[in-house]
Tab-separated table of C-alpha atoms in Angstrom:
chain	number	residue	atom	x	y	z
Z	1	MET	CA	17.715	-31.502	-6.947
Z	2	SER	CA	17.709	-33.036	-10.397
Z	3	ASP	CA	20.566	-32.888	-12.948
Z	4	ILE	CA	18.795	-30.451	-15.056
Z	5	GLU	CA	18.000	-28.064	-12.256
Z	6	ARG	CA	21.654	-28.126	-11.179
Z	7	VAL	CA	23.069	-27.730	-14.743
Z	8	LEU	CA	20.635	-24.988	-15.540
Z	9	ALA	CA	21.619	-23.093	-12.343
Z	10	GLU	CA	25.290	-23.508	-13.083
Z	11	CYS	CA	24.851	-22.355	-16.760
Z	12	LEU	CA	22.772	-19.360	-15.656
Z	13	THR	CA	25.309	-18.283	-13.080
Z	14	ALA	CA	28.237	-18.732	-15.582
Z	15	ILE	CA	26.450	-16.798	-18.247
Z	16	GLU	CA	25.543	-13.936	-15.721
Z	17	LYS	CA	29.173	-13.728	-14.935
Z	18	GLN	CA	30.142	-13.654	-18.519
Z	19	GLN	CA	32.254	-16.752	-17.935
Z	20	ASP	CA	30.253	-18.860	-20.503
Z	21	THR	CA	27.729	-18.457	-23.300
Z	22	ILE	CA	24.442	-20.168	-24.062
Z	23	GLU	CA	26.200	-21.997	-26.903
Z	24	GLY	CA	29.205	-22.950	-24.822
Z	25	CYS	CA	26.923	-24.317	-22.095
Z	26	LEU	CA	24.875	-26.449	-24.523
Z	27	ALA	CA	28.045	-27.827	-25.984
Z	28	ARG	CA	29.280	-28.995	-22.621
Z	29	HIS	CA	25.945	-30.667	-21.884
Z	30	PRO	CA	24.818	-32.204	-25.061
Z	31	ASP	CA	22.659	-34.772	-23.310
Z	32	LEU	CA	20.568	-31.894	-21.794
Z	33	ALA	CA	20.830	-29.468	-24.546
Z	34	GLY	CA	17.356	-29.969	-25.929
Z	35	GLU	CA	15.819	-29.066	-22.563
Z	36	LEU	CA	18.373	-26.460	-21.526
Z	37	GLU	CA	18.392	-24.294	-24.626
Z	38	PRO	CA	14.842	-22.830	-24.522
Z	39	LEU	CA	15.181	-22.084	-20.811
Z	40	LEU	CA	18.484	-20.385	-21.075
Z	41	ARG	CA	17.278	-18.324	-24.090
Z	42	LEU	CA	14.049	-17.375	-22.076
Z	43	ALA	CA	16.162	-16.370	-19.030
Z	44	ALA	CA	18.233	-14.157	-21.293
Z	45	GLU	CA	15.189	-12.592	-22.832
Z	46	VAL	CA	13.781	-11.824	-19.347
Z	47	ARG	CA	17.079	-10.228	-18.413
Z	48	ALA	CA	16.983	-8.220	-21.505
Z	49	VAL	CA	13.619	-6.690	-20.826
Z	50	PRO	CA	14.106	-2.881	-20.493
Z	51	ALA	CA	14.069	-1.810	-16.942
Z	52	VAL	CA	10.923	-0.148	-15.599
Z	53	GLN	CA	11.463	2.872	-13.562
Z	54	PRO	CA	9.331	5.299	-11.591
Z	55	SER	CA	8.296	8.509	-13.251
Z	56	PRO	CA	11.026	11.129	-13.262
Z	57	THR	CA	8.654	13.281	-11.199
Z	58	PHE	CA	8.441	10.682	-8.510
Z	59	GLN	CA	12.242	9.837	-8.592
Z	60	GLN	CA	13.130	13.573	-8.294
Z	61	ALA	CA	10.819	14.233	-5.243
Z	62	ALA	CA	11.203	10.781	-3.738
Z	63	VAL	CA	14.076	11.393	-1.161
Z	64	PRO	CA	12.927	14.838	0.047
Z	65	ARG	CA	9.380	13.659	0.289
Z	66	LEU	CA	10.388	10.582	2.278
Z	67	LEU	CA	12.641	12.591	4.632
Z	68	ASN	CA	9.895	15.018	5.208
Z	69	LEU	CA	7.588	12.194	6.137
Z	70	ILE	CA	10.126	10.752	8.415
Z	71	ARG	CA	10.535	14.184	10.110
Z	72	ALA	CA	6.773	14.436	10.307
Z	73	ARG	CA	6.552	11.044	11.959
Z	74	GLU	CA	9.437	11.778	14.315
Z	75	ALA	CA	7.915	15.105	15.260
Z	76	GLY	CA	4.228	13.902	15.291
Z	77	ARG	CA	3.337	16.738	12.938
Z	78	VAL	CA	3.719	17.613	9.335
Z	79	VAL	CA	5.940	20.026	7.549
Z	80	PRO	CA	4.755	21.029	4.103
Z	81	ALA	CA	6.493	18.714	1.672
Z	82	PRO	CA	9.255	20.347	-0.417
Z	83	THR	CA	8.032	18.753	-3.659
Z	84	PRO	CA	7.302	21.409	-6.215
Z	85	ALA	CA	6.676	19.248	-9.229
Z	86	SER	CA	4.468	16.477	-8.137
Z	87	LEU	CA	0.657	17.071	-8.132
Z	88	TRP	CA	0.104	18.616	-11.493
Z	89	GLN	CA	2.304	16.258	-13.361
Z	90	ARG	CA	0.713	13.305	-11.709
Z	91	LEU	CA	-2.769	14.681	-12.545
Z	92	ARG	CA	-1.925	14.245	-16.210
Z	93	SER	CA	-1.217	10.555	-15.885
Z	94	TRP	CA	-3.967	9.605	-13.414
Z	95	ARG	CA	-6.550	7.106	-14.668
Z	96	PRO	CA	-8.927	5.077	-12.517
Z	97	SER	CA	-7.769	1.494	-12.582
Z	98	ARG	CA	-9.829	-1.248	-14.150
Z	99	SER	CA	-10.469	-2.862	-10.802
Z	100	MET	CA	-11.860	0.424	-9.513
Z	101	ALA	CA	-14.297	0.487	-12.399
Z	102	VAL	CA	-15.330	-2.969	-11.769
Z	103	ARG	CA	-16.031	-2.330	-8.148
Z	104	VAL	CA	-18.025	0.757	-9.083
Z	105	VAL	CA	-20.101	-1.260	-11.560
Z	106	LEU	CA	-20.724	-3.951	-8.877
Z	107	ALA	CA	-21.616	-1.417	-6.303
Z	108	LEU	CA	-24.072	0.161	-8.736
Z	109	LEU	CA	-25.847	-3.137	-9.060
Z	110	ILE	CA	-26.267	-3.179	-5.305
Z	111	VAL	CA	-27.594	0.261	-5.371
Z	112	ALA	CA	-30.049	-0.668	-7.911
Z	113	LEU	CA	-31.357	-3.304	-5.529
Z	114	LEU	CA	-31.370	-1.177	-2.402
Z	115	SER	CA	-33.203	2.012	-1.853
Z	116	GLY	CA	-29.907	3.547	-0.757
Z	117	GLY	CA	-29.186	6.736	1.313
Z	118	SER	CA	-29.455	5.190	4.759
Z	119	VAL	CA	-27.565	6.723	7.653
Z	120	ALA	CA	-25.618	3.464	8.080
Z	121	THR	CA	-24.537	3.536	4.485
Z	122	ALA	CA	-23.478	7.253	4.742
Z	123	GLN	CA	-21.310	6.720	7.731
Z	124	SER	CA	-19.811	3.323	6.638
Z	125	LEU	CA	-16.011	2.989	6.472
Z	126	PRO	CA	-13.868	1.439	3.744
Z	127	ASP	CA	-13.862	-1.882	5.473
Z	128	SER	CA	-17.666	-2.058	5.891
Z	129	PRO	CA	-19.944	-4.169	3.641
Z	130	LEU	CA	-22.057	-1.118	2.972
Z	131	TYR	CA	-19.016	1.065	1.752
Z	132	PRO	CA	-19.401	-0.097	-1.881
Z	133	VAL	CA	-22.996	1.149	-1.851
Z	134	LYS	CA	-21.978	4.484	-0.457
Z	135	ARG	CA	-19.201	4.852	-3.094
Z	136	ALA	CA	-21.479	3.800	-5.868
Z	137	ALA	CA	-24.092	6.458	-4.780
Z	138	GLU	CA	-21.280	9.051	-5.061
Z	139	GLN	CA	-20.357	7.746	-8.469
Z	140	VAL	CA	-24.073	8.057	-9.666
Z	141	ARG	CA	-24.231	11.568	-8.355
Z	142	LEU	CA	-20.973	12.283	-10.192
Z	143	ASN	CA	-22.297	10.812	-13.402
Z	144	PHE	CA	-25.351	12.944	-13.303
Z	145	THR	CA	-23.434	16.177	-12.795
Z	146	LEU	CA	-23.505	18.294	-15.897
Z	147	THR	CA	-20.275	20.174	-16.389
Z	148	GLU	CA	-16.597	19.259	-15.738
Z	149	ILE	CA	-16.305	22.127	-13.336
Z	150	GLN	CA	-19.222	20.977	-11.230
Z	151	ARG	CA	-17.855	17.438	-11.284
Z	152	ALA	CA	-14.527	18.680	-9.978
Z	153	LYS	CA	-16.374	20.475	-7.163
Z	154	ARG	CA	-18.196	17.403	-6.342
Z	155	LEU	CA	-15.128	15.293	-6.326
Z	156	LEU	CA	-13.646	17.920	-3.942
Z	157	ASP	CA	-16.770	17.601	-1.642
Z	158	TYR	CA	-16.022	13.841	-1.558
Z	159	THR	CA	-12.513	14.604	-0.294
Z	160	ASP	CA	-14.258	15.852	2.888
Z	161	GLU	CA	-15.875	12.644	3.348
Z	162	ARG	CA	-12.585	10.619	2.753
Z	163	VAL	CA	-10.901	12.682	5.409
Z	164	ARG	CA	-13.753	11.919	7.853
Z	165	GLU	CA	-13.492	8.220	7.102
Z	166	MET	CA	-9.761	8.318	7.507
Z	167	ILE	CA	-10.054	10.005	10.912
Z	168	VAL	CA	-12.733	7.653	12.189
Z	169	ALA	CA	-10.934	4.510	10.862
Z	170	ALA	CA	-7.597	5.729	12.391
Z	171	ARG	CA	-9.144	6.296	15.836
Z	172	LEU	CA	-10.793	2.964	15.646
Z	173	ASN	CA	-7.216	1.618	14.973
Z	174	LYS	CA	-8.038	0.254	11.531
Z	175	PRO	CA	-4.930	1.193	9.555
Z	176	LEU	CA	-5.962	-0.628	6.399
Z	177	ALA	CA	-9.235	1.084	6.172
Z	178	ALA	CA	-7.533	4.475	6.817
Z	179	GLU	CA	-5.073	3.790	4.089
Z	180	ARG	CA	-7.750	2.927	1.575
Z	181	ALA	CA	-9.528	6.275	2.471
Z	182	LEU	CA	-6.192	7.957	2.085
Z	183	ARG	CA	-5.585	6.453	-1.428
Z	184	ASP	CA	-9.045	7.480	-2.522
Z	185	TYR	CA	-8.559	10.898	-0.951
Z	186	GLU	CA	-5.489	11.408	-3.034
Z	187	GLY	CA	-7.184	9.887	-6.142
Z	188	ALA	CA	-10.160	12.335	-5.858
Z	189	LEU	CA	-7.751	15.329	-5.442
Z	190	LEU	CA	-5.832	14.293	-8.533
Z	191	LEU	CA	-8.914	13.606	-10.656
Z	192	ALA	CA	-10.513	16.961	-9.516
Z	193	GLY	CA	-7.265	18.760	-10.329
Z	194	ALA	CA	-6.993	17.123	-13.808
Z	195	LYS	CA	-10.521	18.290	-14.636
Z	196	LEU	CA	-9.959	21.772	-13.490
Z	197	GLN	CA	-6.600	21.799	-15.512
Z	198	GLN	CA	-8.553	20.774	-18.603
Z	199	GLU	CA	-11.248	23.329	-18.043
Z	200	TRP	CA	-8.643	26.030	-17.628
Z	201	ALA	CA	-6.844	25.014	-20.811
Z	202	ALA	CA	-10.216	25.264	-22.576
Z	203	GLY	CA	-10.572	28.914	-21.422
Z	204	ARG	CA	-12.989	28.471	-18.541
Z	205	ASP	CA	-12.479	30.262	-15.273
Z	206	VAL	CA	-11.772	27.677	-12.506
Z	207	ARG	CA	-10.308	30.238	-10.015
Z	208	PRO	CA	-13.360	30.401	-7.801
Z	209	VAL	CA	-13.226	26.610	-7.346
Z	210	MET	CA	-9.467	26.749	-6.723
Z	211	LYS	CA	-9.992	29.317	-4.112
Z	212	ALA	CA	-12.593	27.240	-2.428
Z	213	LEU	CA	-10.173	24.301	-2.674
Z	214	VAL	CA	-7.460	26.172	-0.698
Z	215	LEU	CA	-10.024	26.794	2.171
Z	216	SER	CA	-11.298	23.200	2.011
Z	217	LEU	CA	-7.696	21.856	2.266
Z	218	ASP	CA	-7.082	24.163	5.201
Z	219	ARG	CA	-10.132	22.791	6.886
Z	220	GLN	CA	-9.174	19.232	6.266
Z	221	GLN	CA	-5.620	19.757	7.504
Z	222	THR	CA	-6.967	21.249	10.776
Z	223	ALA	CA	-9.205	18.208	11.245
Z	224	LEU	CA	-6.441	15.848	10.614
Z	225	GLN	CA	-3.977	17.708	12.923
Z	226	LYS	CA	-6.689	17.706	15.650
Z	227	ALA	CA	-7.334	14.032	15.271
Z	228	LEU	CA	-3.580	12.933	15.532
Z	229	PRO	CA	-3.295	13.062	19.383
Z	230	GLN	CA	-6.313	10.768	19.827
Z	231	THR	CA	-5.077	8.257	17.222
Z	232	PRO	CA	-3.313	5.019	18.146
Z	233	PRO	CA	0.292	4.953	17.001
Z	234	ARG	CA	-0.279	2.238	14.392
Z	235	SER	CA	-2.876	4.182	12.541
Z	236	LYS	CA	-1.188	7.594	12.544
Z	237	ALA	CA	0.688	6.905	9.228
Z	238	ALA	CA	-2.507	7.452	7.026
Z	239	LEU	CA	-3.272	10.735	8.724
Z	240	LEU	CA	0.282	12.023	8.490
Z	241	GLN	CA	0.493	11.037	4.806
Z	242	ALA	CA	-2.916	12.657	4.250
Z	243	LEU	CA	-1.527	15.778	5.719
Z	244	VAL	CA	1.419	15.713	3.319
Z	245	VAL	CA	-0.930	15.075	0.358
Z	246	SER	CA	-3.070	17.944	1.369
Z	247	HIS	CA	-0.298	20.306	1.817
Z	248	ARG	CA	1.137	19.456	-1.499
Z	249	ALA	CA	-2.223	20.011	-3.226
Z	250	GLN	CA	-2.570	23.339	-1.347
Z	251	GLU	CA	0.819	24.415	-2.480
Z	252	ARG	CA	0.091	23.707	-6.105
Z	253	THR	CA	-3.300	25.379	-5.945
Z	254	ALA	CA	-1.894	28.522	-4.234
Z	255	GLU	CA	0.917	28.568	-6.837
Z	256	PHE	CA	-1.639	28.395	-9.671
Z	257	LEU	CA	-3.789	31.278	-8.033
Z	258	GLN	CA	-0.647	33.361	-7.681
Z	259	ASN	CA	0.295	32.994	-11.250
Z	260	ASN	CA	-3.309	33.465	-12.498
Z	261	PRO	CA	-4.525	36.269	-10.214
E	1	MET	CA	31.549	8.050	-0.049
E	2	PRO	CA	30.029	5.733	2.648
E	3	SER	CA	29.575	2.083	1.876
E	4	GLU	CA	26.176	0.531	2.092
E	5	ALA	CA	27.157	-1.122	5.324
E	6	GLU	CA	28.018	2.169	6.931
E	7	LEU	CA	24.741	3.698	5.722
E	8	VAL	CA	22.676	0.828	7.133
E	9	GLN	CA	24.546	1.160	10.444
E	10	ARG	CA	23.867	4.843	10.619
E	11	ALA	CA	20.180	4.290	9.597
E	12	VAL	CA	19.764	1.794	12.385
E	13	GLN	CA	20.821	4.591	14.703
E	14	ARG	CA	17.978	6.736	13.370
E	15	ASP	CA	20.140	8.782	11.010
E	16	ALA	CA	17.338	9.932	8.515
E	17	ALA	CA	20.058	11.286	5.954
E	18	ALA	CA	21.676	7.959	5.740
E	19	PHE	CA	18.369	6.244	5.383
E	20	GLY	CA	17.609	8.774	2.456
E	21	GLU	CA	20.704	7.533	0.763
E	22	LEU	CA	19.707	3.947	1.123
E	23	TYR	CA	16.396	5.013	-0.385
E	24	SER	CA	18.125	6.495	-3.330
E	25	ILE	CA	20.120	3.194	-3.807
E	26	TYR	CA	17.102	0.987	-3.581
E	27	LEU	CA	14.312	3.064	-4.896
E	28	ASN	CA	14.313	1.774	-8.503
E	29	LYS	CA	14.927	-1.794	-7.512
E	30	VAL	CA	12.045	-2.007	-5.013
E	31	TYR	CA	9.878	-0.022	-7.372
E	32	ARG	CA	10.564	-2.522	-10.186
E	33	TYR	CA	9.789	-5.502	-8.071
E	34	ILE	CA	6.454	-3.994	-6.777
E	35	TYR	CA	5.418	-2.901	-10.290
E	36	TYR	CA	5.711	-6.389	-11.576
E	37	LYS	CA	3.600	-7.595	-8.678
E	38	VAL	CA	0.857	-4.956	-8.865
E	39	GLY	CA	1.004	-3.991	-12.770
E	40	ASN	CA	0.201	-0.326	-12.089
E	41	ALA	CA	2.875	2.392	-12.088
E	42	THR	CA	1.146	4.888	-9.808
E	43	GLU	CA	0.225	2.132	-7.231
E	44	ALA	CA	3.793	0.958	-7.398
E	45	GLU	CA	5.097	4.342	-6.618
E	46	ASP	CA	2.864	4.729	-3.712
E	47	LEU	CA	3.693	1.225	-2.376
E	48	THR	CA	7.359	1.766	-2.772
E	49	GLU	CA	7.165	4.912	-0.622
E	50	GLN	CA	5.229	2.937	1.968
E	51	VAL	CA	7.740	0.168	2.031
E	52	PHE	CA	10.504	2.614	2.831
E	53	LEU	CA	8.530	4.381	5.469
E	54	GLN	CA	7.814	1.011	7.014
E	55	ALA	CA	11.490	0.119	6.753
E	56	TRP	CA	12.225	3.335	8.677
E	57	GLU	CA	9.737	2.437	11.346
E	58	ALA	CA	11.241	-0.916	11.701
E	59	ILE	CA	14.905	-0.195	11.138
E	60	ASP	CA	15.857	-0.276	14.742
E	61	ARG	CA	14.617	-3.868	14.878
E	62	TYR	CA	16.836	-4.742	11.932
E	63	ARG	CA	20.148	-6.438	12.938
E	64	GLN	CA	22.838	-7.368	10.546
E	65	GLN	CA	22.708	-10.944	11.670
E	66	GLY	CA	23.418	-12.597	8.279
E	67	ALA	CA	20.441	-11.349	6.336
E	68	PRO	CA	21.706	-8.450	4.136
E	69	PHE	CA	19.811	-5.203	4.190
E	70	ALA	CA	18.447	-5.950	0.596
E	71	ALA	CA	16.958	-9.169	1.725
E	72	TRP	CA	15.181	-7.554	4.560
E	73	LEU	CA	13.945	-4.647	2.298
E	74	PHE	CA	12.610	-7.042	-0.374
E	75	ARG	CA	10.816	-9.126	2.309
E	76	LEU	CA	9.106	-5.893	3.440
E	77	ALA	CA	8.184	-5.137	-0.108
E	78	HIS	CA	6.757	-8.522	-0.584
E	79	ASN	CA	4.654	-8.383	2.510
E	80	ARG	CA	3.415	-4.971	1.591
E	81	VAL	CA	2.310	-6.159	-1.770
E	82	ILE	CA	0.456	-9.144	-0.094
E	83	ASP	CA	-1.237	-6.698	2.278
E	84	TYR	CA	-2.214	-4.488	-0.581
E	85	HIS	CA	-3.851	-7.345	-2.540
E	86	ARG	CA	-5.552	-8.486	0.718
E	87	THR	CA	-6.825	-4.979	1.171
E	88	LEU	CA	-8.233	-4.735	-2.332
E	89	LYS	CA	-9.592	-8.292	-1.881
E	90	SER	CA	-9.054	-8.780	-5.571
E	91	PRO	CA	-6.270	-9.925	-7.851
E	92	ALA	CA	-3.679	-7.397	-8.924
E	93	PRO	CA	-5.166	-4.359	-10.623
E	94	LEU	CA	-3.784	-3.533	-13.967
E	95	ASP	CA	-3.154	-0.470	-15.897
E	96	PRO	CA	-6.173	-0.188	-18.296
E	97	SER	CA	-3.768	-0.457	-21.137
E	98	LEU	CA	-2.847	-3.936	-20.011
E	99	GLU	CA	-5.182	-6.672	-21.148
E	100	ASP	CA	-5.470	-9.941	-19.410
E	101	ARG	CA	-4.608	-12.467	-22.014
E	102	ARG	CA	-1.986	-14.634	-23.278
E	103	PRO	CA	-0.231	-13.618	-26.602
E	104	GLY	CA	-1.266	-15.243	-29.852
E	105	PRO	CA	1.221	-17.148	-32.030
E	106	GLU	CA	2.035	-14.295	-34.349
E	107	GLU	CA	2.715	-11.895	-31.482
E	108	VAL	CA	5.026	-14.434	-29.913
E	109	VAL	CA	7.057	-14.729	-33.088
E	110	ALA	CA	6.968	-11.049	-33.851
E	111	ARG	CA	7.533	-9.519	-30.431
E	112	ARG	CA	10.395	-9.222	-28.068
E	113	LEU	CA	9.459	-9.627	-24.561
E	114	ASP	CA	8.731	-6.243	-22.927
E	115	ALA	CA	7.903	-5.223	-19.347
E	116	GLN	CA	4.131	-5.386	-19.914
E	117	ALA	CA	4.236	-8.782	-21.486
E	118	LEU	CA	6.427	-10.088	-18.735
E	119	GLN	CA	4.157	-8.518	-16.119
E	120	GLN	CA	1.221	-10.313	-17.783
E	121	ALA	CA	2.916	-13.608	-18.020
E	122	ILE	CA	4.465	-13.839	-14.468
E	123	LYS	CA	1.107	-13.218	-12.796
E	124	HIS	CA	0.149	-16.670	-13.975
E	125	LEU	CA	2.986	-18.199	-11.982
E	126	SER	CA	2.912	-19.257	-8.384
E	127	GLU	CA	3.896	-16.747	-5.693
E	128	GLU	CA	7.377	-18.376	-5.245
E	129	GLN	CA	8.097	-18.738	-8.924
E	130	GLN	CA	7.181	-14.956	-9.445
E	131	GLN	CA	9.636	-14.087	-6.663
E	132	VAL	CA	12.406	-16.179	-8.183
E	133	ILE	CA	12.007	-14.875	-11.759
E	134	LEU	CA	11.847	-11.203	-10.564
E	135	LEU	CA	14.598	-11.358	-8.145
E	136	ARG	CA	16.985	-13.584	-10.364
E	137	PHE	CA	16.479	-12.159	-13.800
E	138	VAL	CA	14.985	-8.753	-13.340
E	139	GLU	CA	16.913	-7.757	-10.165
E	140	GLY	CA	19.974	-9.832	-11.103
E	141	MET	CA	20.368	-11.449	-7.618
E	142	SER	CA	22.314	-14.648	-7.081
E	143	HIS	CA	20.669	-17.903	-5.820
E	144	ALA	CA	21.936	-17.255	-2.387
E	145	GLU	CA	20.509	-13.700	-2.308
E	146	VAL	CA	17.179	-14.871	-3.525
E	147	GLY	CA	17.220	-17.703	-0.943
E	148	ALA	CA	17.821	-15.206	1.832
E	149	ILE	CA	14.688	-13.117	0.685
E	150	ILE	CA	12.321	-15.955	0.200
E	151	GLY	CA	13.580	-17.973	3.254
E	152	LYS	CA	14.853	-21.081	1.308
E	153	GLY	CA	18.065	-22.802	0.590
E	154	GLU	CA	20.029	-22.423	-2.685
E	155	GLY	CA	19.002	-25.847	-3.789
E	156	ALA	CA	15.272	-25.016	-3.330
E	157	VAL	CA	15.818	-21.732	-5.318
E	158	ARG	CA	17.444	-23.641	-8.132
E	159	SER	CA	14.437	-26.181	-8.261
E	160	ILE	CA	11.894	-23.285	-8.207
E	161	GLN	CA	13.966	-21.490	-10.843
E	162	TYR	CA	13.805	-24.410	-13.238
E	163	ARG	CA	9.967	-24.928	-12.625
E	164	ALA	CA	9.441	-21.120	-13.078
E	165	LEU	CA	11.169	-20.943	-16.293
E	166	LEU	CA	9.279	-24.030	-17.571
E	167	ALA	CA	6.059	-22.544	-16.591
E	168	LEU	CA	6.908	-19.129	-18.078
E	169	ARG	CA	7.778	-20.746	-21.355
E	170	GLU	CA	4.620	-22.602	-21.490
E	171	ILE	CA	2.724	-19.351	-20.778
E	172	LEU	CA	4.620	-17.418	-23.419
E	173	GLN	CA	4.447	-20.266	-25.916
E	174	PRO	CA	1.615	-20.186	-28.546
E	175	PRO	CA	-0.946	-22.966	-28.106
E	176	GLU	CA	-0.322	-26.001	-30.251
E	177	GLY	CA	-2.262	-26.380	-33.465
């Protein structure tokens, strides 16, 4: 270790413990001061960056949600999560990531080159080379859907497919593929919810779609529960988490319908 | 109030409530670490939860043989982030509001470093350098604690720290001329 590395480390530690200051340290090491000063000031600047924190909604629900997941894992089944705030608040902040957009565009190019719609494509899993084609085809159908309510319905249709992928991937003991399907399942629910919320705020009646959603979530939960016993232990996590996500969405939807009969 | 060591001991014996308290203690720290590595708040929340679930699954294999609980937890977080990037088969996804660029000279002069700028800058560092910057200056850990997490001695951490600060300075500095 060189002198500068050692002195820098000593100065940083002393400053952290408030036993020294940048100026004091530079005065004690005049021969290294030119090189030390910018590094000490940069370290101080990094330390002063305001702390990033999870959203208050996440923080509030985090422990009960985790304990619920733990109980579910221990019992091999899922208890509805006691997290009243989460879904609708997260809907408002959900945005597709840039990488997702890039993937969709790339996949669209592939779709343009292929005729699309083959059985192999339709049944592909998230770790399959054909999967981007399948998702791009979904995105094209979504883009050509006329109203926001219809788009929300279509997104909810896609959640059925994500559940199917999750179950198949989990049974084949492909936990990463199952997790990817789980993430997209939650994303589609959030996006559909956001659209329905916007439409409701604009005065349009979204209750029929909400009612259909409750039934659809019921169906998905049944399928997930049924699949659990045949799923290898390593891949159960995604299914259990999907059940929690699904229960949470169902609770929020049911609450909405109760408040707006 | 039970100490962290007591909570860890109870958690190792499959006490979920004790593990929940450990989650409360480490939630923000692990989230912060993951946020800087993935650059997306929602993904960071999901991954944080997954790290703790994984920790629960593995906690009976955790033994207090020198490695502190925090070191073990941050190693899990680090591995989870690596798996995440591998699954996506792409570099870290960013919030759409974050642009992938280095700051211009005026910005460097005018701006104080904030979380987004730091996140943008550190992703240009090597994996080890990122870890050292985050653990030392964002999480406030000592050289020894960082060493326990990244599996290196204190001397090596000091060297990486020096090179990391030099590289970060280079990234944040406006180009000459």
